[in-house]
Structure formats: structure tokens, C-alpha cells
XYZ file of C-alpha atoms in Angstrom:
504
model
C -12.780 -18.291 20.049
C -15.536 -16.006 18.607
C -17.910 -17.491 17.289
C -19.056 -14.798 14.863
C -17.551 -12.105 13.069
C -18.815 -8.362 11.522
C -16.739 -7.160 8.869
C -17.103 -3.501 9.101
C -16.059 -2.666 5.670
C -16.563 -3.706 1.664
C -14.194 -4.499 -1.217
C -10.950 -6.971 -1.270
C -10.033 -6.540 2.278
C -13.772 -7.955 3.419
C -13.349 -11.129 0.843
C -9.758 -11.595 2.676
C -10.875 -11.488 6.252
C -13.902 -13.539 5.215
C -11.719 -16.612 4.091
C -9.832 -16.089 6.936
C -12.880 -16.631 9.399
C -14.066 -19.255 6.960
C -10.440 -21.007 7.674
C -11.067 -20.562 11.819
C -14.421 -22.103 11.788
C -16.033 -18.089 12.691
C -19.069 -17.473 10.818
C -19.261 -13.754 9.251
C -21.231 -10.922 8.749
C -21.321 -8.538 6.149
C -22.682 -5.102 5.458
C -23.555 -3.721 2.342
C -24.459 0.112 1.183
C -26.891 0.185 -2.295
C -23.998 0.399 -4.502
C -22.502 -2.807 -3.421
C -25.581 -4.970 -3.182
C -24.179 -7.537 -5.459
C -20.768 -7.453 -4.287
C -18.282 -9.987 -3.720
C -18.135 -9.401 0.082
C -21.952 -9.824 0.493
C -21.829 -12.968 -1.609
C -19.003 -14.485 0.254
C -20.522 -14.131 3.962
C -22.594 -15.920 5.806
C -25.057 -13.231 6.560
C -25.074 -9.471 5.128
C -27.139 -6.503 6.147
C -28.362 -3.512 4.448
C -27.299 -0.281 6.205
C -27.675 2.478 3.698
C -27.021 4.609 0.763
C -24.111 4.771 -1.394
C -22.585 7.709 0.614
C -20.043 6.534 2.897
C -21.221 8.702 5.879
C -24.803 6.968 5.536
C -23.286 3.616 5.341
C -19.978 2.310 5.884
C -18.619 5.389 8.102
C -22.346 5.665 10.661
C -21.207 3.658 13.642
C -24.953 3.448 14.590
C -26.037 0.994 11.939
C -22.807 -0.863 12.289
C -23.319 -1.450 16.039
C -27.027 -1.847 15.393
C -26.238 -4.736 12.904
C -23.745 -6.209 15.195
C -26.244 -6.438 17.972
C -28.891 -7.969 15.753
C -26.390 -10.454 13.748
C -25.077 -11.557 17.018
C -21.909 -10.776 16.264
C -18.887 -11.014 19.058
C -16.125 -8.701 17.509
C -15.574 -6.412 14.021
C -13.299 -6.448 12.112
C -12.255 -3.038 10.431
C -10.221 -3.915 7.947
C -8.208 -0.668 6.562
C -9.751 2.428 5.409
C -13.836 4.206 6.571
C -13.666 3.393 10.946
C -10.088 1.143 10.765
C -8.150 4.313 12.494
C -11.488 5.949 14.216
C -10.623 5.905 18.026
C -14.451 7.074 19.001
C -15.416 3.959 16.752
C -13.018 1.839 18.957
C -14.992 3.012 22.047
C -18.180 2.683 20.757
C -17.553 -0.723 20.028
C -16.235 -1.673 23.436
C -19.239 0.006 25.265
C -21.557 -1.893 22.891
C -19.857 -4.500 24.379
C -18.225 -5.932 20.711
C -14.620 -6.996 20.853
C -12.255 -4.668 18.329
C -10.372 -6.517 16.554
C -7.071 -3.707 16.316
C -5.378 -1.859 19.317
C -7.117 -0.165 21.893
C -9.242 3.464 21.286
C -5.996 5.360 23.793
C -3.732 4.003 21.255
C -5.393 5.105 18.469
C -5.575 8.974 19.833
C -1.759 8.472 20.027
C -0.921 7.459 17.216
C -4.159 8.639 15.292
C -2.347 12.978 15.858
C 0.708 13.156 14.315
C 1.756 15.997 16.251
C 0.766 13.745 19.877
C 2.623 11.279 18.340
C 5.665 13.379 17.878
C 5.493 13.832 21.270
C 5.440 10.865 22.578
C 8.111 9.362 20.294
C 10.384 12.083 21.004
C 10.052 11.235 25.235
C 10.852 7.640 23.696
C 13.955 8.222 22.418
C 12.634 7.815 18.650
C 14.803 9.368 15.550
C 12.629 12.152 14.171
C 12.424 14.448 11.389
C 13.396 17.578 12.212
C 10.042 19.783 12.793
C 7.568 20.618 15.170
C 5.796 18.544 17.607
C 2.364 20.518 17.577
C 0.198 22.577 15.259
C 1.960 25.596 13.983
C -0.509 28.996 15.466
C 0.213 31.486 12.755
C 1.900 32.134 9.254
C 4.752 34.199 11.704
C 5.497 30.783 13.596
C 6.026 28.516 10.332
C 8.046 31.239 8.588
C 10.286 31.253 11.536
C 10.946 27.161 11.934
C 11.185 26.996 8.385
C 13.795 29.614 8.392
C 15.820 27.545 11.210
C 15.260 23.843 9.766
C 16.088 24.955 6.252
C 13.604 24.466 2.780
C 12.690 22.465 1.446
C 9.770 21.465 4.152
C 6.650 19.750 4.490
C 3.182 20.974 5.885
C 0.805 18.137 7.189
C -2.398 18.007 8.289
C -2.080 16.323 12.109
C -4.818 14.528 11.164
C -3.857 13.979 8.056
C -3.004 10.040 5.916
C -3.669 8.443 2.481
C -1.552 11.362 1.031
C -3.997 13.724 1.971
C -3.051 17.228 3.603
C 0.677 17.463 2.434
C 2.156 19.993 0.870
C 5.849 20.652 -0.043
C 7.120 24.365 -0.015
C 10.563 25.211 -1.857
C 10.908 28.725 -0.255
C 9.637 31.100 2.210
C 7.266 32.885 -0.585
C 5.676 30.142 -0.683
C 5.189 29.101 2.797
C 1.705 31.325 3.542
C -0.415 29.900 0.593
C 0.666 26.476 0.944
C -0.311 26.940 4.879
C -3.846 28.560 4.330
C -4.478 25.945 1.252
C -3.013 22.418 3.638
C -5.186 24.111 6.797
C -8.222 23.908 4.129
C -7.793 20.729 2.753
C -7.322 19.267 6.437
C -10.456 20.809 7.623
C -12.171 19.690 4.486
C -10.934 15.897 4.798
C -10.698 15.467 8.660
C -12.431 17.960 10.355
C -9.399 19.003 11.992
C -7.106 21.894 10.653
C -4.169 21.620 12.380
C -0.924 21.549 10.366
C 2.877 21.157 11.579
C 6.117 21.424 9.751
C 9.264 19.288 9.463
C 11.981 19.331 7.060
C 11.356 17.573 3.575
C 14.142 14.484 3.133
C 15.073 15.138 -0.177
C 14.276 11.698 -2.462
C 13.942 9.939 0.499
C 12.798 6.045 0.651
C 9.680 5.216 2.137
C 10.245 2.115 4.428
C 7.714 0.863 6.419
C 7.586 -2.317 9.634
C 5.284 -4.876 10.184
C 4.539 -4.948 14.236
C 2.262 -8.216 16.014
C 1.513 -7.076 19.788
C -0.540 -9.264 22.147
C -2.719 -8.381 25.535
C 0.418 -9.646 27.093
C 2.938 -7.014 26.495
C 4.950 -9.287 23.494
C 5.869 -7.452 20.486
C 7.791 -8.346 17.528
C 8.814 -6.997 14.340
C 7.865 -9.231 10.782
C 10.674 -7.258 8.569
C 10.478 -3.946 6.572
C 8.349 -3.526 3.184
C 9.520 -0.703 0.571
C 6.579 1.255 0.078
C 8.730 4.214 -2.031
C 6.770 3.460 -5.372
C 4.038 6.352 -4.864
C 1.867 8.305 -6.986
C 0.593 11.647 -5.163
C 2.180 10.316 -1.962
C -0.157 7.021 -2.183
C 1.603 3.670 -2.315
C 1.243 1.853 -5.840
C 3.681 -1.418 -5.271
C 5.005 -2.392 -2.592
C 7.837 -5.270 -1.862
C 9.505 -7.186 0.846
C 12.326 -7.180 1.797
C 13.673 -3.825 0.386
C 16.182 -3.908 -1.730
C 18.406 -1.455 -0.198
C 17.968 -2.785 3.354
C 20.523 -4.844 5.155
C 20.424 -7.726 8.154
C 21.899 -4.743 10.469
C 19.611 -2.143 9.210
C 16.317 -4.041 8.989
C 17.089 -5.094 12.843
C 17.671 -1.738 14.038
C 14.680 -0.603 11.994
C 12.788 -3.377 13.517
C 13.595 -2.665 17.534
C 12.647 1.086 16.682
C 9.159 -0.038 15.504
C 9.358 -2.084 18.859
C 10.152 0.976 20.610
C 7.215 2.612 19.425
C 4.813 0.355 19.651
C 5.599 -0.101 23.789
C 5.478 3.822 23.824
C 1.941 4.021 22.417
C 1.365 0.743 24.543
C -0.007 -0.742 21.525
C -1.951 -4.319 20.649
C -2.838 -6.509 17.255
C -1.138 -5.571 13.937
C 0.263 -2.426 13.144
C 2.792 -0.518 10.840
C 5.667 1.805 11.699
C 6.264 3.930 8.563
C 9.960 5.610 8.459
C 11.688 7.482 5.928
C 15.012 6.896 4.636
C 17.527 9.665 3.641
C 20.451 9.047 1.027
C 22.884 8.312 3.595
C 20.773 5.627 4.821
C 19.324 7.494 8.180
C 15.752 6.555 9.390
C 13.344 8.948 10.755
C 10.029 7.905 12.440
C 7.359 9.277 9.794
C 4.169 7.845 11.392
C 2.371 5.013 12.514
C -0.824 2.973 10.769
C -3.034 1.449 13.414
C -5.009 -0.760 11.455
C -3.806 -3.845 8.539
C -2.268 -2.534 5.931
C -3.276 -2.600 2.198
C 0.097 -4.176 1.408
C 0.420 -6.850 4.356
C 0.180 -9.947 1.664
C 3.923 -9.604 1.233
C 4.901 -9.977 4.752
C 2.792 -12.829 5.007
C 4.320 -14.005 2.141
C 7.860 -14.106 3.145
C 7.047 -14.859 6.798
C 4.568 -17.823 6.166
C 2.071 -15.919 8.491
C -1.356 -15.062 8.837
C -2.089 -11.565 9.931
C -5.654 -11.564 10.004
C -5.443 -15.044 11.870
C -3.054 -13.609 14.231
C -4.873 -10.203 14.489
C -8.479 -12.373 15.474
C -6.411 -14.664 17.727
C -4.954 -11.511 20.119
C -7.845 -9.965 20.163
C -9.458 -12.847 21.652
C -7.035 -12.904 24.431
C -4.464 -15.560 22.927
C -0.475 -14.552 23.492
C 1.505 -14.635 20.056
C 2.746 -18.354 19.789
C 6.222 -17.492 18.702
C 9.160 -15.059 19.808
C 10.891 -12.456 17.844
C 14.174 -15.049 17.125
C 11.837 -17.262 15.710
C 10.657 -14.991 12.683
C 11.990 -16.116 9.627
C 12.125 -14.238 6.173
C 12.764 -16.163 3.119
C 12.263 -15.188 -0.400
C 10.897 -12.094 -1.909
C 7.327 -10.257 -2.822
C 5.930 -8.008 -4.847
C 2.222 -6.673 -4.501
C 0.893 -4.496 -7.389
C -2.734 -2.420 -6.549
C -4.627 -2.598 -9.421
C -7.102 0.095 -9.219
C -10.574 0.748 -11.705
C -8.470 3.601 -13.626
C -7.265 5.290 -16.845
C -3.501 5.376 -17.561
C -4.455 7.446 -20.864
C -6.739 10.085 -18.632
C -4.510 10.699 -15.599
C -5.318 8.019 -14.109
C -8.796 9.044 -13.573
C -11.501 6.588 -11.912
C -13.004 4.118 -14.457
C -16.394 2.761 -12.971
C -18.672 0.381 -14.719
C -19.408 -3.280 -15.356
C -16.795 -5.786 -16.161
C -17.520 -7.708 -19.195
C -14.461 -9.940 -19.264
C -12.612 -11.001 -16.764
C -9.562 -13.669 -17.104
C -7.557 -13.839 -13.889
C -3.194 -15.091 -12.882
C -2.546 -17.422 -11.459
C 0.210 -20.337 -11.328
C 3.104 -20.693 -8.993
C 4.229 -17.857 -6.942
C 1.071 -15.612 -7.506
C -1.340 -14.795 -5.044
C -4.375 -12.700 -6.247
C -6.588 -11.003 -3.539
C -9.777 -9.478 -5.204
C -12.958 -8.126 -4.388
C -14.144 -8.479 -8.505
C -15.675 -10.754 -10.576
C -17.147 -10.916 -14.213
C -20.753 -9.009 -14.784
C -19.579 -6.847 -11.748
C -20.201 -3.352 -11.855
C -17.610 -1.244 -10.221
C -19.197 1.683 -8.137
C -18.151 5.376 -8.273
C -18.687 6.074 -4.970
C -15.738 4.759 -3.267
C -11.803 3.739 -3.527
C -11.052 2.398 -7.081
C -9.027 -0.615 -5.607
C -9.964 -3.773 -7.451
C -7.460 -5.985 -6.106
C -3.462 -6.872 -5.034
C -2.057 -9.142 -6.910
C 1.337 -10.732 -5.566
C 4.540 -12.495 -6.634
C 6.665 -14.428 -4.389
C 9.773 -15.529 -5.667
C 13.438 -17.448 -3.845
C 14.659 -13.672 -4.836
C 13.569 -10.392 -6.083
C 14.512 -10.974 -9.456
C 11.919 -14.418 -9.235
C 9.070 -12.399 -7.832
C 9.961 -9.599 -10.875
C 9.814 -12.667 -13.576
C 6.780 -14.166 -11.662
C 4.909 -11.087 -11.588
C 5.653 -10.078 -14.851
C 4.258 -13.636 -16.039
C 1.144 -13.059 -14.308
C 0.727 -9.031 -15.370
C 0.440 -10.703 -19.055
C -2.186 -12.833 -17.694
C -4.390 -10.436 -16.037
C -7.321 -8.948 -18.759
C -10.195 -7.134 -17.935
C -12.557 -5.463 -20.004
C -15.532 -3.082 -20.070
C -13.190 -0.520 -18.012
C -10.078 0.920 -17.699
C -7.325 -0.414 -15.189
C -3.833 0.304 -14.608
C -2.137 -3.288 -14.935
C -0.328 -1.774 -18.454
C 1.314 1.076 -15.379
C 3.002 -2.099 -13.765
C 4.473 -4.100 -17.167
C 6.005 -0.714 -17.375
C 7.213 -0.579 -13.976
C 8.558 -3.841 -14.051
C 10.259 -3.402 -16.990
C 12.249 -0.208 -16.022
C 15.883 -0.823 -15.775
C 15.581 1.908 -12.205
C 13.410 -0.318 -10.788
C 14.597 -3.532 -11.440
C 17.987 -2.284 -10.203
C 16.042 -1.091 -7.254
C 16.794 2.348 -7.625
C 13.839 3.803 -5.787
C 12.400 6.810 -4.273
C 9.320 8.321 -3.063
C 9.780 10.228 -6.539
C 10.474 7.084 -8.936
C 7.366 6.906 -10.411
C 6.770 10.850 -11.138
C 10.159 10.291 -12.826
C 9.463 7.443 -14.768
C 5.785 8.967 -16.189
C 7.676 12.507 -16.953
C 10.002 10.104 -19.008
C 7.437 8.503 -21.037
C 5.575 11.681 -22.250
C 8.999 12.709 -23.748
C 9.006 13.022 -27.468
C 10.078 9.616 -28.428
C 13.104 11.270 -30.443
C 14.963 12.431 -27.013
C 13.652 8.927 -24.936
C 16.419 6.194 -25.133
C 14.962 2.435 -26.082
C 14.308 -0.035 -24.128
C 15.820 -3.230 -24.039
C 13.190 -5.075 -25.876
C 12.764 -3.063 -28.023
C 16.412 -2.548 -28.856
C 16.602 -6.462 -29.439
C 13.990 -6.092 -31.880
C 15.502 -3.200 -33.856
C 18.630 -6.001 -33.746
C 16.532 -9.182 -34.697
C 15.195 -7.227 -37.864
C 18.684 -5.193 -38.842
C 19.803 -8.833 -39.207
C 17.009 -9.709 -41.686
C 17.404 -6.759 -43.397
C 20.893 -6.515 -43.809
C 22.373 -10.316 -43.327
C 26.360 -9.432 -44.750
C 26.258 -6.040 -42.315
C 25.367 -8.326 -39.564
C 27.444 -11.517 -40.147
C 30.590 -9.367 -40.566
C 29.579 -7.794 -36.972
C 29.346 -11.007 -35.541
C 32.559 -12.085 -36.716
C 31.884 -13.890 -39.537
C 34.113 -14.905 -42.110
C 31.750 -15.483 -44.862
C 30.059 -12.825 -47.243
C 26.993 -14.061 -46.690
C 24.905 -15.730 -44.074
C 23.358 -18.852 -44.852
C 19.811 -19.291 -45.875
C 18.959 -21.881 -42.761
C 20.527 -18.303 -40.395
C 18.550 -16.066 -42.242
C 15.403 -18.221 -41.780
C 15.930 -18.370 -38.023
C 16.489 -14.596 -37.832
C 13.212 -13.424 -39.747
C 11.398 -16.524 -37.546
C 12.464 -14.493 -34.673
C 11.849 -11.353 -35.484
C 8.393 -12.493 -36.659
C 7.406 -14.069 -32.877
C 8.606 -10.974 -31.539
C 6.396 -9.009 -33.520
């Protein structure tokens, strides 16, 4: 087993794969930029290094210093967690000519899988269900006006080297079609270096469902269930659950020998994610793949009782997965909210600063994974993730009551943070119904700027309108309840107002 560990990244997903070294007995290295030099991560490790400004491309994106660090920390493999060099193929490479184990699939894999269009390709010689669309980078306005025409609107332009909601754009009609090509081409250059944009047909209020995939050295794959990933905010997941609610045994298994497919197609190894979308008549269409650990993988540890960074270290160091695909068990059901350093009451706009107050969840059921802590100050110059917090639960409705719980818990202050987005969530008579789509949350925001005259109440507070009509009005309310006497007594009417005041 390695004996030491880089962690090639910052935030909650370094804490995690720390503790999961700390667990194996592999000591750990850390790197740090000058915004985070009293972060959690550098705290936690056993060693941390200094390699540069707060700019990402001087710190946490320059494979240089990495490797550099790597070679003087002694380190035997990196760890990319998700996000800055997790999908970066030349990073891959680099590592395995410095002679550093990568912990994730191989740099070939990644260049499949990394061009949506190449990917496309190779799905569609596999046999994979795909969105109808093209299969490489549309060469003029002319081109996408005329597979637009023949697929139907709406459709969807993406950047090939597009993710994280980045380079999409959806076009209603063919008047639309040029600008929304020359603006998606721009925003792909701009965000990947890379301008090349297909089309494919838009799934109207489709479900975003995504599967967990384990591959080892050895050519054994298996599937760890589905996670609904359709609660979104400018195509960017915001909670995610396992199992989905609208997925069945027959489904999720079909589903799961699909990612299977994939993954032997791109010849894959380690963890990765098959993301497919899901139309109202319950068809699934290969959307992309995620070569890396997902943000959201704590709920398919959850309900599988695995470790996926334990699992991830152990392939890469040449160890074949110790169980089969009819051994995978899911029981229960999780729920992972991202709370991010934000302002509902601002658009959700980044809230940086320090963190005066800090009281965390916790209890049965709830797993918090974190990269905060009081007197932290939270730094402007990257991802406003804080931290995932999780409720497991025998069933969905558990992990909802669970979560719940711990939402009321949670309290930070000195900056903004969404938590007060997810009570709402949670509360919502769509989503606890499991009515979802990729549009669910758009919906439910639109619905809550509505003048509160045309808004229907909610169910709390409809029982407290109830609680205090009874107070108010004690003979109105006995005689609706059946009551045979004028009145209600004094020891009913002292309950009532009792209840109305705790409610209060």
C-alpha cells in the first residue's frame, strides 16, 4: 500500500480523503495557495506545502508545483479529488511520467470521456442509447440550422469541452439558433480553451439520473445504484438522493449494465459516474460521463456501506475489487444538501468572509462533510462549497425527517449561506412527493416571488391559521368539529391557545 499520499486539491473533498488515508494508515500531503493558509485541509494533514497565489492557475491548477511538491514530500500517488486537475488528461500523464501513481482512470480514458463529442462516438459504436444530435462539433451556423431543423426545437448547444453547467445553451426556435451558437462558442473558448459546440435535442423536463461505476486494473466493473441529481440551479446539482424516487429494481438494473457498458467502451478504471437523462416516458439517454469522485458520492456510500475513496486508493494500487456485482446491496435512503457561502436574498450571490459562529448537526442518520470551522474566513477566490451535509434514513421519508432535523440545527454566522433554500425544499409538497425535474427548483423559486395573495399556504402554516381560528372563535370551531355543546370548555380552549402559542 502507499505509503504517502498528495492531495491535489483544497476544501471538503481534501478533509474527506484525508480521514480516509488517516483510516488506511497513509500519511498525507497537502497543498495550500495564500488564501487558504489556515484552512481546514492544511490543518488536517500531515505535511502541507505552499505553492502559490490565490489564483487557481498559479496554484491549485500549475501541474509544475504539484509534481514539484510531490517529488519533494515523497509522495507515491495524488489524489485529485473533483474539480481544478480531477478531469485533466495531460495532468494524468504528467503524473505517470513523474513517476506518481493517479489515483482515477487512466489519461486515454480521460480524452474519451473528457470530449463529449469523442464520447458520442464511441458510445454510439457501443451500442449506447443517445440523445438525438450530433457526434462532432457543428462547422458553421448553416450546419446547426439544418440538424436543428431535422431533430426538431427545442435543442441544446454544448461546449464539447464543456461541464459544471458551463457552455449550455437552450434555443426555442431557429431565430434563435445563430446568437446562442456565436455566444456558447464564446463562453467555451473563454472557460476551456476549446470552442467546439454540438447539438442534440433538448428532453423536455427531463430527470437527471446519474450511476455510480467501481472498475479495477483487472477488467471488473460494477454498478453501486443510481442517484437523482434533477434538483439543479443553472444546470448545477444542489441535492442530490439515492435511490431515486422514480426508479424501479428493473430500471435501476438496466440503467446500471448501460453504465457498465460504457465504462468497458472507454476501458475505464477507479470510480466514475455515468450521467443519463430521463424523459417522461421513462427512456434513458447517455448524457455524459464524470471521470473523477463525485461531489455527491456520500449517498452511495451511504446506502451501500462503502468506501469510495478507500476503494478508489485500493485499485489504484493494483488491488482487484473484493466483491462482485450480486453482492452490492442497497438499503435505506440519502439525501445530501451542498451548502454553499451564498445569499438566498441576493441571487444567490457568493458570501465570503469570516465565520463568527458556527454550531454544527449532528445525531443519528446525519453525516456532515466540511471543509469549515469557526474564526474561518471563507475566500473569494474559489467554489463557494462549504460542505454536504447528509441524511440517511430506512426510507426516503426518514432521510426527509432526518435531514430536516438537522437543517434546524445547522447555524452559521458572519455570512450568508443557503441552508434556509433546503428547509424550503424539504418542505415542498413536489418534492417530498418526488415530483422532480431538472426544472423543479426554477419552479419552486418563480413560486415564492409570487405576490403572497395568488401563492397557496403551506401546510404549516395552514395548521397555524387553524390552531388560532380555534382560539379566536371557540363555538365556530367546536360546531365544525362536531360538537354538541355551545361552547368549548375552558381546559380545550387552554390547550388550543398553548398550541398556537409553541407554534408561534
Amino acid at each position: 500500500m502507499f505509503k504517502k499520499i498528495l492531495i491535489a486539491n483544497r476544501g471538503e473533498i481534501a478533509v474527506r480523503v484525508i480521514r480516509a488515508c488517516r483510516e488506511m494508515g497513509i500519511a498525507t500531503v497537502a497543498i495550500y495557495s495564500d488564501g487558504d493558509r489556515a484552512a481546514l485541509h492544511v490543518r488536517k494533514a500531515d505535511e502541507a506545502y505552499h505553492i502559490g497565489p490565490p489564483q487557481a492557475s498559479e496554484s491549485y491548477l500549475r501541474v509544475d508545483k504539484i509534481l514539484d511538491v510531490a517529488k519533494r514530500s515523497g509522495a507515491e500517488a495524488i489524489h485529485p479529488g473533483y474539480g481544478f486537475l480531477s478531469e485533466n488528461a495531460t495532468f494524468a500523464q504528467a503524473c505517470a511520467d513523474a513517476g506518481v501513481k493517479f489515483i482515477g482512470p487512466t489519461p486515454a480514458s480521460m480524452e474519451t470521456m473528457g470530449s463529449k463529442t469523442r464520447a458520442r462516438q464511441e458510445m454510439e459504436k457501443a451500442g449506447v442509447p443517445l440523445v438525438p444530435g450530433t457526434s462532432r462539433g457543428l462547422e458553421s451556423p448553416e450546419e446547426a440550422e439544418r440538424v436543428a431543423g431535422r431533430i426538431g426545437y427545442p435543442v441544446m448547444l454544448k461546449a464539447a469541452a464543456g461541464g459544471g453547467g458551463k457552455g449550455m445553451r437552450l434555443v426555442h426556435s431557429c431565430d434563435e439558433l445563430r446568437s446562442a451558437l456565436e455566444a456558447t462558442e464564446s463562453e467555451a473558448q473563454r472557460s476551456f480553451g476549446y470552442s467546439e459546440v454540438y447539438v442534440e435535442k433538448a428532453i423536455v423536463n427531463p430527470r437527471h439520473i446519474e450511476i455510480q461505476i467501481l472498475a479495477d486494473e483487472r477488467g471488473n466493473t460494477v454498478w453501486l445504484g443510481e442517484r437523482e441529481c434533477s434538483v439543479q440551479r443553472r444546470h448545477q446539482k444542489v441535492l442530490e438522493e439515492s435511490p431515486s424516487p422514480i426508479v424501479d429494481a428493473d430500471m435501476r438494473r438496466s440503467m446500471g449494465e448501460v453504465a457498465v457498458r460504457v465504462a468497458h467502451a472507454a476501458h475505464y478504471t477507479n470510480a466514475g459516474t455515468v450521467e443519463f437523462l430521463l424523459d417522461q416516458q421513462k427512456n434513458f439517454y447517455f448524457l455524459e460521463m464524470n471521470t473523477r469522485l463525485q461531489v455527491e458520492h456520500p449517498v452511495t456510500e451511504l446506502i451501500t456501506g462503502l468506501d469510495l475513496v478507500h476503494l478508489q486508493i485500493r485499485i489504484a494500487n493494483g488491488e482487484r475489487l473484493p466483491f462482485t456485482q450480486d453482492e452490492v446491496k442497497i438499503r435505506g435512503h440519502a439525501i445530501e444538501c451542498r451548502i454553499y457561502a451564498e445569499d438566498p436574498d441576493n441571487n444567490y450571490f457568493p458570501s465570503p468572509g469570516k465565520i463568527t459562529l458556527l454550531l454544527s448537526p449532528s445525531g443519528p442518520g446525519i453525516r456532515r462533510d466540511s471543509g469549515m470551522y469557526e474564526g474561518w474566513t471563507v475566500p473569494i477566490d474559489y467554489d463557494p462549497l462549504l460542505a454536504k451535509l447528509i441524511g440517511y434514513g430506512t426510507d426516503r421519508q426518514h432521510a426527509i425527517m432526518r435531514l430536516q432535523r438537522a437543517l434546524n440545527e445547522y447555524f452559521v454566522a458572519g455570512i450568508k449561506t443557503n441552508i434556509s433554500l433546503f428547509q424550503r425544499i424539504l418542505q415542498d409538497t413536489d418534492f417530498q412527493a418526488g415530483n422532480l425535474d431538472t426544472g423543479y427548483l426554477d419552479r419552486l423559486l418563480a413560486k415564492e416571488k409570487m405576490p403572497a395573495s395568488q401563492r397557496a399556504p403551506s401546510p404549516a402554516i395552514a395548521a397555524i391559521a387553524a390552531g388560532l381560528f380555534s382560539v379566536l372563535d371557540p363555538v365556530s370551531a367546536s360546531r365544525k368539529n362536531g360538537s354538541t355543546g355551545g361552547t368549548a370548555s375552558a381546559a380545550s380552549n387552554w390547550k388550543q391557545k398553548g398550541r398556537s402559542e409553541a407554534l408561534r
